[in-house]
């Protein structure tokens, strides 16, 4: 085992060094407080690893993303989302037999208690869909309070399949509630993403005709969003699950974390930004200057990334898919031109070059969702649907490894001890 040495205050502390399967180096500080009495400090955990994981590998310098060793390019171009879900959760692509069993087992679990509809109907139609989805996911515990015995593979399989069956129904219901449409069930045996698309778009007054362009676009987007190692929402799922909170409660917390506009909520913010640039006459340089202005809180949404200091490989795939989907659907959306020109202008600007700010997964995805008649406020719900298998995979990995409860330390910088003064003397 390689060692690192830390010298401070006349002390020399030896720390183990972990080398990952892709030669990443981690200095193990799990004994630092015990051996030295002090801790490290790293707001936002920019330099801190929370765990060892076998699920996903990111190389931010070279724009590499792999799920269980398979490249995101290979998976996005060849797999379907249910295969990728099995890969992330169980570590292997399913055989044909396993895949067929998945569809049957998901169909078996694809019913929600009718009282869930009553909870949904209590929300104002204008409620943000992410708030509805997070609350409804949490409510599933009320209808299925049994906690998952993580030592029992069958119980975990049942819980995971419950989520893979029920969350798409909640997504479709939230989408339809806002449009005042009847709440549909579907038939997953017709295909997982096929059924998700049908549950969302089927109209009560006409025969549903599947549009393969739409299904393929949603399939690709769900795969591209399926996991991204220890991002904010996945870390939230892991830390909530580490207290032995239930799986549904952990996933619900991940949905809430994803909602933030610096994270999954960025895809909605990108479209709103592009639409305001278009409405302002397409003055891209004005928005680039706003993003650079330290006195202006405005940021170029869909740009920058904590890990990628190069192009986000998902953004490359989505940018190409946006072209294809708009062409196949015969849509000419000026927003795509605004996005492309914004990308070109930013790529030539020293501020963005110096800070290695490139388009991320959220920059082009909204253009496709819009072309599929999915409204802006539903974009992050689609992100959550995609990220579900990744959250499950990390929850499973953390719980089966019996990782300790997540409880970071701090450096106190507040008042020293002081005497209480009664109110009549204050
Ligand atoms: C996702 O972590 C994941 O893996 C997330 C994700 C996933 O799949 O789970 O990939 C999904 O969340 C993608 C990111 C979506 N968010 C956005 O597009 C929002 C806009 N981008 C940012 O706010 C920002 O880039 C973050 C939040 C993505 C990353 O922030 P960091 O790593 O904390 O970097 P930072 O805020 O410290 O910025 C470093 C510098 C600062 O300038 P200086 O103080 O050094 O002068 O870059 C600047 C920032 O002001 N900067 C930007 C910018 N992003 C960073 N300036 C203008 N526009 C931006 N978008």
CSV table of C-alpha atoms and ligand atoms in Angstrom, one decimal:
chain,number,residue,atom,x,y,z
A,1,UNK,CA,0.0,0.0,0.0
A,2,UNK,CA,1.5,3.4,-1.0
A,3,UNK,CA,1.7,6.0,1.7
A,4,UNK,CA,1.4,9.8,1.9
A,5,UNK,CA,3.0,11.9,4.7
A,6,UNK,CA,1.4,14.9,6.3
A,7,UNK,CA,3.6,17.0,8.5
A,8,UNK,CA,2.1,19.7,10.8
A,9,UNK,CA,3.0,21.1,14.2
A,10,UNK,CA,6.0,18.9,14.5
A,11,UNK,CA,3.9,15.8,13.8
A,12,UNK,CA,4.3,13.4,10.8
A,13,UNK,CA,1.2,11.5,10.0
A,14,UNK,CA,1.3,8.6,7.5
A,15,UNK,CA,-1.8,8.1,5.4
A,16,UNK,CA,-2.7,5.2,3.2
A,17,UNK,CA,-3.0,5.9,-0.6
A,18,UNK,CA,-5.8,4.2,-2.6
A,19,UNK,CA,-5.2,3.6,-6.3
A,20,UNK,CA,-8.4,3.1,-8.3
A,21,UNK,CA,-8.9,0.8,-11.3
A,22,UNK,CA,-8.4,3.8,-13.6
A,23,UNK,CA,-5.3,4.9,-11.6
A,24,UNK,CA,-7.1,7.7,-9.7
A,25,UNK,CA,-5.2,8.4,-6.5
A,26,UNK,CA,-7.1,8.9,-3.2
A,27,UNK,CA,-5.4,9.8,0.1
A,28,UNK,CA,-7.3,7.9,2.8
A,29,UNK,CA,-7.9,10.3,5.7
A,30,UNK,CA,-10.3,8.1,7.6
A,31,UNK,CA,-7.9,7.9,10.5
A,32,UNK,CA,-6.8,11.6,10.4
A,33,UNK,CA,-8.9,12.9,13.3
A,34,UNK,CA,-7.9,9.8,15.5
A,35,UNK,CA,-4.2,10.1,14.7
A,36,UNK,CA,-3.8,13.9,14.7
A,37,UNK,CA,-6.8,15.5,16.3
A,38,UNK,CA,-7.4,17.7,13.3
A,39,UNK,CA,-9.7,17.4,10.2
A,40,UNK,CA,-9.6,18.6,6.6
A,41,UNK,CA,-11.9,21.4,5.2
A,42,UNK,CA,-13.3,21.3,1.7
A,43,UNK,CA,-16.6,23.3,1.1
A,44,UNK,CA,-18.6,21.7,-1.7
A,45,UNK,CA,-16.3,18.6,-1.5
A,46,UNK,CA,-14.4,19.7,-4.6
A,47,UNK,CA,-11.4,17.7,-3.6
A,48,UNK,CA,-13.0,15.1,-1.4
A,49,UNK,CA,-14.0,11.5,-2.3
A,50,UNK,CA,-16.9,10.2,-0.3
A,51,UNK,CA,-16.5,6.5,-1.2
A,52,UNK,CA,-15.0,3.9,-3.5
A,53,UNK,CA,-17.5,2.9,-6.2
A,54,UNK,CA,-17.7,0.4,-9.0
A,55,UNK,CA,-20.8,2.0,-10.7
A,56,UNK,CA,-19.5,4.9,-13.0
A,57,UNK,CA,-16.2,6.3,-14.1
A,58,UNK,CA,-15.7,9.9,-15.1
A,59,UNK,CA,-12.6,11.4,-16.5
A,60,UNK,CA,-13.2,15.2,-16.4
A,61,UNK,CA,-10.0,16.1,-18.2
A,62,UNK,CA,-10.6,13.9,-21.2
A,63,UNK,CA,-14.4,13.9,-21.3
A,64,UNK,CA,-14.9,10.2,-20.6
A,65,UNK,CA,-18.0,8.7,-19.0
A,66,UNK,CA,-18.5,4.9,-18.5
A,67,UNK,CA,-21.3,3.0,-16.8
A,68,UNK,CA,-19.8,-0.3,-15.3
A,69,UNK,CA,-17.0,0.0,-17.9
A,70,UNK,CA,-19.2,0.6,-21.0
A,71,UNK,CA,-18.7,3.9,-22.8
A,72,UNK,CA,-21.6,6.3,-22.8
A,73,UNK,CA,-21.3,6.6,-26.5
A,74,UNK,CA,-21.7,2.8,-27.0
A,75,UNK,CA,-24.7,2.6,-24.6
A,76,UNK,CA,-26.5,5.7,-26.0
A,77,UNK,CA,-26.2,4.4,-29.6
A,78,UNK,CA,-26.9,0.7,-29.0
A,79,UNK,CA,-28.7,0.0,-25.6
A,80,UNK,CA,-32.1,0.6,-24.3
A,81,UNK,CA,-32.8,2.4,-21.0
A,82,UNK,CA,-34.0,-0.8,-19.2
A,83,UNK,CA,-30.8,-2.6,-20.2
A,84,UNK,CA,-28.8,0.3,-18.8
A,85,UNK,CA,-30.9,0.3,-15.6
A,86,UNK,CA,-30.0,-3.4,-15.0
A,87,UNK,CA,-26.4,-2.7,-15.9
A,88,UNK,CA,-26.1,0.1,-13.4
A,89,UNK,CA,-27.9,-1.6,-10.6
A,90,UNK,CA,-26.5,-5.2,-11.0
A,91,UNK,CA,-23.2,-4.5,-12.8
A,92,UNK,CA,-24.0,-6.5,-16.0
A,93,UNK,CA,-26.1,-6.0,-19.1
A,94,UNK,CA,-29.1,-8.4,-18.8
A,95,UNK,CA,-29.3,-11.5,-20.9
A,96,UNK,CA,-32.4,-11.8,-23.2
A,97,UNK,CA,-34.0,-14.0,-20.5
A,98,UNK,CA,-33.3,-11.6,-17.7
A,99,UNK,CA,-34.6,-8.7,-19.8
A,100,UNK,CA,-37.9,-10.4,-20.5
A,101,UNK,CA,-38.3,-11.2,-16.8
A,102,UNK,CA,-37.6,-7.6,-16.0
A,103,UNK,CA,-40.5,-6.5,-18.2
A,104,UNK,CA,-42.9,-9.1,-16.7
A,105,UNK,CA,-41.8,-8.2,-13.2
A,106,UNK,CA,-42.2,-4.5,-13.8
A,107,UNK,CA,-45.6,-4.9,-15.3
A,108,UNK,CA,-46.6,-6.9,-12.2
A,109,UNK,CA,-45.7,-3.9,-10.1
A,110,UNK,CA,-47.1,-1.2,-12.4
A,111,UNK,CA,-50.2,-0.3,-10.3
A,112,UNK,CA,-50.5,2.5,-7.8
A,113,UNK,CA,-52.9,2.7,-4.9
A,114,UNK,CA,-55.9,4.8,-6.2
A,115,UNK,CA,-55.4,7.1,-3.2
A,116,UNK,CA,-52.2,8.3,-4.8
A,117,UNK,CA,-54.4,10.0,-7.4
A,118,UNK,CA,-56.2,11.7,-4.5
A,119,UNK,CA,-52.9,13.1,-3.2
A,120,UNK,CA,-52.0,14.2,-6.8
A,121,UNK,CA,-55.3,16.0,-7.1
A,122,UNK,CA,-54.7,18.0,-3.9
A,123,UNK,CA,-51.8,19.8,-5.7
A,124,UNK,CA,-52.7,23.0,-7.6
A,125,UNK,CA,-52.4,22.3,-11.4
A,126,UNK,CA,-49.7,25.1,-11.5
A,127,UNK,CA,-47.5,23.3,-8.8
A,128,UNK,CA,-44.0,22.6,-10.1
A,129,UNK,CA,-43.8,19.0,-11.2
A,130,UNK,CA,-40.6,18.3,-9.3
A,131,UNK,CA,-42.4,19.2,-6.1
A,132,UNK,CA,-45.3,16.9,-7.0
A,133,UNK,CA,-42.9,14.0,-8.0
A,134,UNK,CA,-40.8,14.3,-4.8
A,135,UNK,CA,-43.9,14.3,-2.6
A,136,UNK,CA,-45.6,11.5,-4.4
A,137,UNK,CA,-42.4,9.4,-4.3
A,138,UNK,CA,-42.3,10.0,-0.6
A,139,UNK,CA,-45.9,9.1,-0.2
A,140,UNK,CA,-45.3,5.6,-1.8
A,141,UNK,CA,-43.8,4.7,1.6
A,142,UNK,CA,-47.2,5.2,3.2
A,143,UNK,CA,-48.7,2.6,0.8
A,144,UNK,CA,-45.7,0.3,1.1
A,145,UNK,CA,-44.1,0.9,4.5
A,146,UNK,CA,-42.1,-2.3,4.5
A,147,UNK,CA,-38.4,-1.4,4.8
A,148,UNK,CA,-35.9,-3.2,2.6
A,149,UNK,CA,-33.8,-5.9,4.2
A,150,UNK,CA,-30.6,-5.2,2.3
A,151,UNK,CA,-29.2,-8.7,3.1
A,152,UNK,CA,-32.1,-10.2,1.2
A,153,UNK,CA,-31.5,-9.9,-2.6
A,154,UNK,CA,-35.2,-10.8,-3.4
A,155,UNK,CA,-36.5,-8.0,-1.2
A,156,UNK,CA,-34.1,-5.5,-2.8
A,157,UNK,CA,-35.0,-6.8,-6.3
A,158,UNK,CA,-38.7,-6.3,-5.4
A,159,UNK,CA,-38.1,-2.7,-4.1
A,160,UNK,CA,-36.0,-1.7,-7.1
A,161,UNK,CA,-38.6,-3.1,-9.5
A,162,UNK,CA,-41.3,-1.3,-7.6
A,163,UNK,CA,-39.5,2.0,-8.3
A,164,UNK,CA,-38.7,1.2,-11.9
A,165,UNK,CA,-42.4,0.4,-12.4
A,166,UNK,CA,-44.1,3.2,-10.3
A,167,UNK,CA,-41.9,6.3,-10.9
A,168,UNK,CA,-42.6,6.4,-14.6
A,169,UNK,CA,-46.3,6.2,-13.8
A,170,UNK,CA,-45.9,9.1,-11.4
A,171,UNK,CA,-44.0,11.1,-14.1
A,172,UNK,CA,-46.7,10.5,-16.6
A,173,UNK,CA,-49.4,11.4,-14.1
A,174,UNK,CA,-47.7,14.6,-13.1
A,175,UNK,CA,-47.2,15.5,-16.8
A,176,UNK,CA,-50.9,14.8,-17.6
A,177,UNK,CA,-52.3,16.4,-14.4
A,178,UNK,CA,-50.9,19.8,-15.5
A,179,UNK,CA,-52.6,19.4,-18.9
A,180,UNK,CA,-55.9,18.2,-17.3
A,181,UNK,CA,-55.7,14.8,-19.0
A,182,UNK,CA,-57.0,11.5,-17.6
A,183,UNK,CA,-54.4,9.5,-15.7
A,184,UNK,CA,-53.3,6.5,-17.8
A,185,UNK,CA,-51.8,3.2,-16.9
A,186,UNK,CA,-49.8,1.5,-19.6
A,187,UNK,CA,-48.5,-1.9,-20.5
A,188,UNK,CA,-44.8,-2.3,-19.9
A,189,UNK,CA,-44.8,-5.6,-21.7
A,190,UNK,CA,-45.0,-3.5,-24.9
A,191,UNK,CA,-41.5,-2.1,-24.1
A,192,UNK,CA,-40.3,0.0,-21.2
A,193,UNK,CA,-39.6,3.3,-22.8
A,194,UNK,CA,-42.4,2.7,-25.4
A,195,UNK,CA,-44.8,2.5,-22.5
A,196,UNK,CA,-43.4,5.5,-20.7
A,197,UNK,CA,-43.9,7.5,-23.9
A,198,UNK,CA,-47.4,6.1,-24.4
A,199,UNK,CA,-48.5,6.9,-20.8
A,200,UNK,CA,-47.3,10.5,-21.3
A,201,UNK,CA,-48.7,11.3,-24.7
A,202,UNK,CA,-51.8,9.0,-25.3
A,203,UNK,CA,-54.8,11.2,-26.0
A,204,UNK,CA,-58.3,10.1,-24.8
A,205,UNK,CA,-60.0,11.0,-28.0
A,206,UNK,CA,-57.8,9.2,-30.6
A,207,UNK,CA,-56.0,6.0,-31.2
A,208,UNK,CA,-52.4,6.2,-29.9
A,209,UNK,CA,-49.8,5.9,-32.7
A,210,UNK,CA,-46.3,5.3,-31.5
A,211,UNK,CA,-43.7,7.7,-33.0
A,212,UNK,CA,-40.3,5.9,-33.1
A,213,UNK,CA,-38.4,9.2,-33.3
A,214,UNK,CA,-39.9,10.3,-30.0
A,215,UNK,CA,-39.3,6.9,-28.3
A,216,UNK,CA,-35.7,6.7,-29.5
A,217,UNK,CA,-35.1,10.3,-28.4
A,218,UNK,CA,-36.5,9.7,-24.9
A,219,UNK,CA,-34.6,6.4,-24.7
A,220,UNK,CA,-31.3,8.1,-25.5
A,221,UNK,CA,-31.9,11.0,-23.1
A,222,UNK,CA,-32.8,8.7,-20.3
A,223,UNK,CA,-29.6,6.7,-20.8
A,224,UNK,CA,-27.5,9.8,-20.9
A,225,UNK,CA,-28.9,11.0,-17.6
A,226,UNK,CA,-28.8,7.5,-15.9
A,227,UNK,CA,-25.8,8.1,-13.7
A,228,UNK,CA,-22.9,10.4,-13.0
A,229,UNK,CA,-21.0,9.1,-10.0
A,230,UNK,CA,-21.1,11.3,-6.8
A,231,UNK,CA,-23.1,14.3,-8.1
A,232,UNK,CA,-25.2,16.4,-5.7
A,233,UNK,CA,-28.4,14.3,-5.9
A,234,UNK,CA,-26.7,10.9,-5.9
A,235,UNK,CA,-24.6,12.0,-2.9
A,236,UNK,CA,-27.9,13.1,-1.2
A,237,UNK,CA,-29.4,9.6,-1.9
A,238,UNK,CA,-26.3,8.0,-0.4
A,239,UNK,CA,-26.2,10.1,2.7
A,240,UNK,CA,-29.9,9.8,3.4
A,241,UNK,CA,-29.7,6.1,2.8
A,242,UNK,CA,-26.7,5.9,5.1
A,243,UNK,CA,-29.0,6.7,8.1
A,244,UNK,CA,-30.9,3.6,7.1
A,245,UNK,CA,-33.8,5.7,5.9
A,246,UNK,CA,-35.9,3.7,3.4
A,247,UNK,CA,-35.2,3.5,-0.3
A,248,UNK,CA,-38.3,5.5,-1.4
A,249,UNK,CA,-37.4,8.3,1.2
A,250,UNK,CA,-33.8,8.3,-0.1
A,251,UNK,CA,-34.9,8.6,-3.7
A,252,UNK,CA,-37.4,11.3,-2.8
A,253,UNK,CA,-34.5,13.3,-1.3
A,254,UNK,CA,-32.5,12.8,-4.5
A,255,UNK,CA,-35.4,14.3,-6.5
A,256,UNK,CA,-35.4,17.3,-4.3
A,257,UNK,CA,-31.7,17.8,-4.6
A,258,UNK,CA,-31.8,17.4,-8.4
A,259,UNK,CA,-34.4,20.2,-8.6
A,260,UNK,CA,-31.9,23.0,-7.8
A,261,UNK,CA,-31.0,25.2,-10.8
A,262,UNK,CA,-27.3,24.6,-10.4
A,263,UNK,CA,-27.9,20.9,-10.8
A,264,UNK,CA,-30.8,19.1,-12.7
A,265,UNK,CA,-32.9,22.3,-12.6
A,266,UNK,CA,-30.4,23.8,-15.1
A,267,UNK,CA,-32.1,22.2,-18.1
A,268,UNK,CA,-35.2,24.2,-17.5
A,269,UNK,CA,-33.1,27.4,-16.8
A,270,UNK,CA,-31.2,26.9,-20.1
A,271,UNK,CA,-34.4,26.9,-22.1
A,272,UNK,CA,-35.7,30.0,-20.3
A,273,UNK,CA,-32.3,31.7,-20.9
A,274,UNK,CA,-32.3,30.8,-24.6
A,275,UNK,CA,-35.9,32.0,-25.0
A,276,UNK,CA,-35.1,35.3,-23.3
A,277,UNK,CA,-32.1,35.7,-25.6
A,278,UNK,CA,-34.3,35.0,-28.6
A,279,UNK,CA,-37.0,37.4,-27.3
A,280,UNK,CA,-34.3,40.1,-26.7
A,281,UNK,CA,-33.5,40.0,-30.4
A,282,UNK,CA,-30.8,37.3,-30.2
A,283,UNK,CA,-28.2,39.6,-28.6
A,284,UNK,CA,-25.8,36.8,-27.5
A,285,UNK,CA,-22.8,39.0,-26.6
A,286,UNK,CA,-25.0,40.9,-24.0
A,287,UNK,CA,-25.7,37.6,-22.2
A,288,UNK,CA,-22.1,36.5,-22.4
A,289,UNK,CA,-21.0,39.8,-20.8
A,290,UNK,CA,-23.7,39.4,-18.1
A,291,UNK,CA,-22.3,35.9,-17.3
A,292,UNK,CA,-18.8,37.4,-17.0
A,293,UNK,CA,-19.9,40.3,-14.8
A,294,UNK,CA,-19.0,39.6,-11.2
A,295,UNK,CA,-21.6,42.0,-10.0
A,296,UNK,CA,-24.3,40.2,-11.9
A,297,UNK,CA,-25.6,36.9,-10.5
A,298,UNK,CA,-26.5,35.7,-14.0
A,299,UNK,CA,-24.7,32.6,-15.1
A,300,UNK,CA,-24.7,31.0,-18.6
A,301,UNK,CA,-27.0,28.1,-17.7
A,302,UNK,CA,-25.9,24.8,-19.2
A,303,UNK,CA,-22.3,25.8,-19.1
A,304,UNK,CA,-19.5,24.6,-16.7
A,305,UNK,CA,-19.2,21.5,-14.7
A,306,UNK,CA,-17.6,20.5,-11.4
A,307,UNK,CA,-15.8,17.5,-13.0
A,308,UNK,CA,-15.6,18.1,-16.8
A,309,UNK,CA,-12.9,20.6,-17.7
A,310,UNK,CA,-13.5,19.6,-21.3
A,311,UNK,CA,-16.6,19.0,-23.3
A,312,UNK,CA,-19.3,16.9,-21.4
A,313,UNK,CA,-19.5,13.8,-23.6
A,314,UNK,CA,-23.2,13.7,-23.1
A,315,UNK,CA,-23.6,17.2,-24.5
A,316,UNK,CA,-21.9,16.1,-27.7
A,317,UNK,CA,-24.3,13.3,-28.1
A,318,UNK,CA,-27.3,15.4,-27.2
A,319,UNK,CA,-26.3,18.2,-29.6
A,320,UNK,CA,-26.2,15.7,-32.5
A,321,UNK,CA,-29.5,14.1,-31.4
A,322,UNK,CA,-31.1,17.6,-31.2
A,323,UNK,CA,-30.3,18.1,-34.9
A,324,UNK,CA,-31.6,14.7,-35.8
A,325,UNK,CA,-34.8,14.9,-33.8
A,326,UNK,CA,-35.7,18.4,-35.1
A,327,UNK,CA,-35.0,17.2,-38.7
A,328,UNK,CA,-37.0,14.0,-38.3
A,329,UNK,CA,-39.9,15.8,-36.8
A,330,UNK,CA,-39.7,18.6,-39.4
A,331,UNK,CA,-39.2,21.3,-36.8
A,332,UNK,CA,-37.1,24.4,-37.4
A,333,UNK,CA,-36.6,25.9,-34.0
A,334,UNK,CA,-34.6,29.1,-33.9
A,335,UNK,CA,-33.6,28.3,-30.3
A,336,UNK,CA,-31.2,25.6,-31.6
A,337,UNK,CA,-29.4,28.3,-33.6
A,338,UNK,CA,-29.2,30.5,-30.6
A,339,UNK,CA,-27.7,27.7,-28.6
A,340,UNK,CA,-25.2,26.8,-31.2
A,341,UNK,CA,-24.1,30.5,-31.7
A,342,UNK,CA,-23.9,30.9,-27.9
A,343,UNK,CA,-21.6,27.9,-27.7
A,344,UNK,CA,-19.4,29.3,-30.5
A,345,UNK,CA,-19.2,32.8,-28.9
A,346,UNK,CA,-18.4,31.4,-25.4
A,347,UNK,CA,-15.7,29.0,-26.9
A,348,UNK,CA,-13.9,32.0,-28.2
A,349,UNK,CA,-14.1,34.1,-25.0
A,350,UNK,CA,-11.1,34.1,-22.7
A,351,UNK,CA,-13.3,34.1,-19.6
A,352,UNK,CA,-14.8,30.8,-20.5
A,353,UNK,CA,-11.5,29.4,-21.9
A,354,UNK,CA,-9.6,30.3,-18.7
A,355,UNK,CA,-12.3,28.6,-16.5
A,356,UNK,CA,-12.7,25.6,-18.9
A,357,UNK,CA,-16.5,26.3,-19.1
A,358,UNK,CA,-18.1,24.1,-21.8
A,359,UNK,CA,-21.7,23.1,-22.5
A,360,UNK,CA,-22.8,20.4,-20.1
A,361,UNK,CA,-25.6,17.7,-20.3
A,362,UNK,CA,-28.3,20.4,-19.7
A,363,UNK,CA,-27.4,22.7,-22.5
A,364,UNK,CA,-29.0,21.0,-25.4
A,365,UNK,CA,-31.4,18.5,-23.7
A,366,UNK,CA,-34.2,21.0,-23.3
A,367,UNK,CA,-34.3,21.7,-27.1
A,368,UNK,CA,-35.2,18.0,-27.7
A,369,UNK,CA,-37.7,17.9,-24.8
A,370,UNK,CA,-39.4,21.0,-26.3
A,371,UNK,CA,-39.5,19.4,-29.8
A,372,UNK,CA,-41.3,16.4,-28.1
A,373,UNK,CA,-43.9,18.8,-26.7
A,374,UNK,CA,-42.6,18.4,-23.1
A,375,UNK,CA,-43.0,21.8,-21.3
A,376,UNK,CA,-39.9,23.5,-19.7
A,377,UNK,CA,-41.0,22.7,-16.1
A,378,UNK,CA,-41.1,19.0,-16.9
A,379,UNK,CA,-37.5,18.9,-18.1
A,380,UNK,CA,-36.0,18.2,-14.7
A,381,UNK,CA,-38.7,15.5,-14.1
A,382,UNK,CA,-37.4,13.7,-17.2
A,383,UNK,CA,-33.8,14.1,-15.7
A,384,UNK,CA,-35.0,12.5,-12.5
A,385,UNK,CA,-36.6,9.6,-14.4
A,386,UNK,CA,-33.3,9.0,-16.2
A,387,UNK,CA,-31.3,9.3,-13.0
A,388,UNK,CA,-33.4,6.8,-11.1
A,389,UNK,CA,-31.3,3.7,-11.9
A,390,UNK,CA,-28.2,5.5,-10.9
A,391,UNK,CA,-29.6,6.5,-7.6
A,392,UNK,CA,-30.8,2.9,-7.0
A,393,UNK,CA,-27.4,1.5,-7.9
A,394,UNK,CA,-25.5,3.8,-5.5
A,395,UNK,CA,-28.1,3.2,-2.7
A,396,UNK,CA,-27.6,-0.5,-3.2
A,397,UNK,CA,-23.8,-0.2,-3.3
A,398,UNK,CA,-23.7,1.9,-0.1
A,399,UNK,CA,-26.1,-0.3,1.8
A,400,UNK,CA,-24.7,-3.6,0.9
A,401,UNK,CA,-21.2,-2.4,1.7
A,402,UNK,CA,-22.7,-1.3,5.1
A,403,UNK,CA,-21.0,2.1,4.8
A,404,UNK,CA,-21.1,4.2,8.0
A,405,UNK,CA,-23.7,7.0,8.4
A,406,UNK,CA,-22.6,10.1,6.6
A,407,UNK,CA,-21.8,12.8,9.1
A,408,UNK,CA,-19.2,15.4,8.0
A,409,UNK,CA,-17.3,17.5,10.6
A,410,UNK,CA,-16.8,21.3,10.7
A,411,UNK,CA,-14.4,24.0,11.9
A,412,UNK,CA,-16.3,26.2,14.4
A,413,UNK,CA,-15.6,29.9,14.0
A,414,UNK,CA,-18.4,31.3,16.2
A,415,UNK,CA,-18.5,32.9,19.7
A,416,UNK,CA,-16.5,31.5,22.6
A,417,UNK,CA,-18.2,30.6,25.9
A,418,UNK,CA,-20.3,33.5,27.3
A,419,UNK,CA,-22.7,33.8,30.3
A,420,UNK,CA,-26.5,34.0,29.8
A,421,UNK,CA,-28.0,37.4,30.6
A,422,UNK,CA,-31.7,37.6,31.6
A,423,UNK,CA,-34.0,39.5,29.3
A,424,UNK,CA,-34.6,42.3,31.7
A,425,UNK,CA,-30.9,43.1,31.7
A,426,UNK,CA,-30.5,43.0,27.8
B,1,LIG,C1,-25.5,19.0,-13.7
B,1,LIG,O1,-22.0,17.0,-10.7
B,1,LIG,C2,-22.6,16.4,-11.8
B,1,LIG,O2,-22.2,15.4,-12.3
B,1,LIG,C3,-23.9,17.1,-12.2
B,1,LIG,C4,-24.5,16.6,-13.5
B,1,LIG,C5,-25.1,15.2,-13.4
B,1,LIG,O3,-25.2,14.5,-14.4
B,1,LIG,O4,-25.5,14.9,-12.2
B,1,LIG,O5,-23.6,16.7,-14.6
B,1,LIG,C6,-25.7,17.5,-13.9
B,1,LIG,O6,-25.8,19.4,-12.6
B,1,LIG,C7,-24.7,19.8,-14.7
B,1,LIG,C8,-24.5,21.2,-14.3
B,1,LIG,C9,-25.8,22.0,-14.5
B,1,LIG,N1,-25.7,23.4,-13.9
B,1,LIG,C10,-25.5,24.5,-14.7
B,1,LIG,O7,-25.5,24.4,-16.0
B,1,LIG,C11,-25.6,25.8,-14.0
B,1,LIG,C12,-24.5,26.7,-14.5
B,1,LIG,N2,-23.1,26.1,-14.1
B,1,LIG,C13,-22.6,26.5,-12.9
B,1,LIG,O8,-23.3,27.2,-11.9
B,1,LIG,C14,-21.3,25.8,-12.5
B,1,LIG,O9,-20.5,25.7,-13.6
B,1,LIG,C15,-21.5,24.4,-11.8
B,1,LIG,C16,-22.4,24.5,-10.6
B,1,LIG,C17,-22.0,23.4,-12.8
B,1,LIG,C18,-20.1,24.0,-11.3
B,1,LIG,O10,-19.8,24.9,-10.3
B,1,LIG,P1,-18.4,24.8,-9.5
B,1,LIG,O11,-17.6,23.6,-9.9
B,1,LIG,O12,-18.7,25.0,-8.1
B,1,LIG,O13,-17.5,26.0,-10.1
B,1,LIG,P2,-17.6,27.5,-9.5
B,1,LIG,O14,-19.0,27.9,-9.3
B,1,LIG,O15,-16.6,27.6,-8.4
B,1,LIG,O16,-17.1,28.3,-10.8
B,1,LIG,C19,-15.7,28.4,-11.1
B,1,LIG,C20,-15.6,29.8,-11.8
B,1,LIG,C21,-16.2,30.9,-11.1
B,1,LIG,O17,-15.5,32.1,-11.6
B,1,LIG,P3,-14.3,32.8,-10.6
B,1,LIG,O18,-14.9,33.0,-9.2
B,1,LIG,O19,-13.2,31.7,-10.6
B,1,LIG,O20,-14.0,34.0,-11.3
B,1,LIG,O21,-16.3,29.7,-13.1
B,1,LIG,C22,-17.4,30.6,-13.1
B,1,LIG,C23,-17.6,31.0,-11.6
B,1,LIG,O22,-18.2,32.3,-11.5
B,1,LIG,N3,-18.5,29.9,-13.6
B,1,LIG,C24,-19.4,30.5,-14.5
B,1,LIG,C25,-20.3,29.4,-14.8
B,1,LIG,N4,-19.9,28.3,-14.2
B,1,LIG,C26,-18.8,28.6,-13.5
B,1,LIG,N5,-19.5,31.7,-15.0
B,1,LIG,C27,-20.6,31.9,-15.8
B,1,LIG,N6,-21.5,31.0,-16.2
B,1,LIG,C28,-21.4,29.7,-15.7
B,1,LIG,N7,-22.2,28.8,-16.1
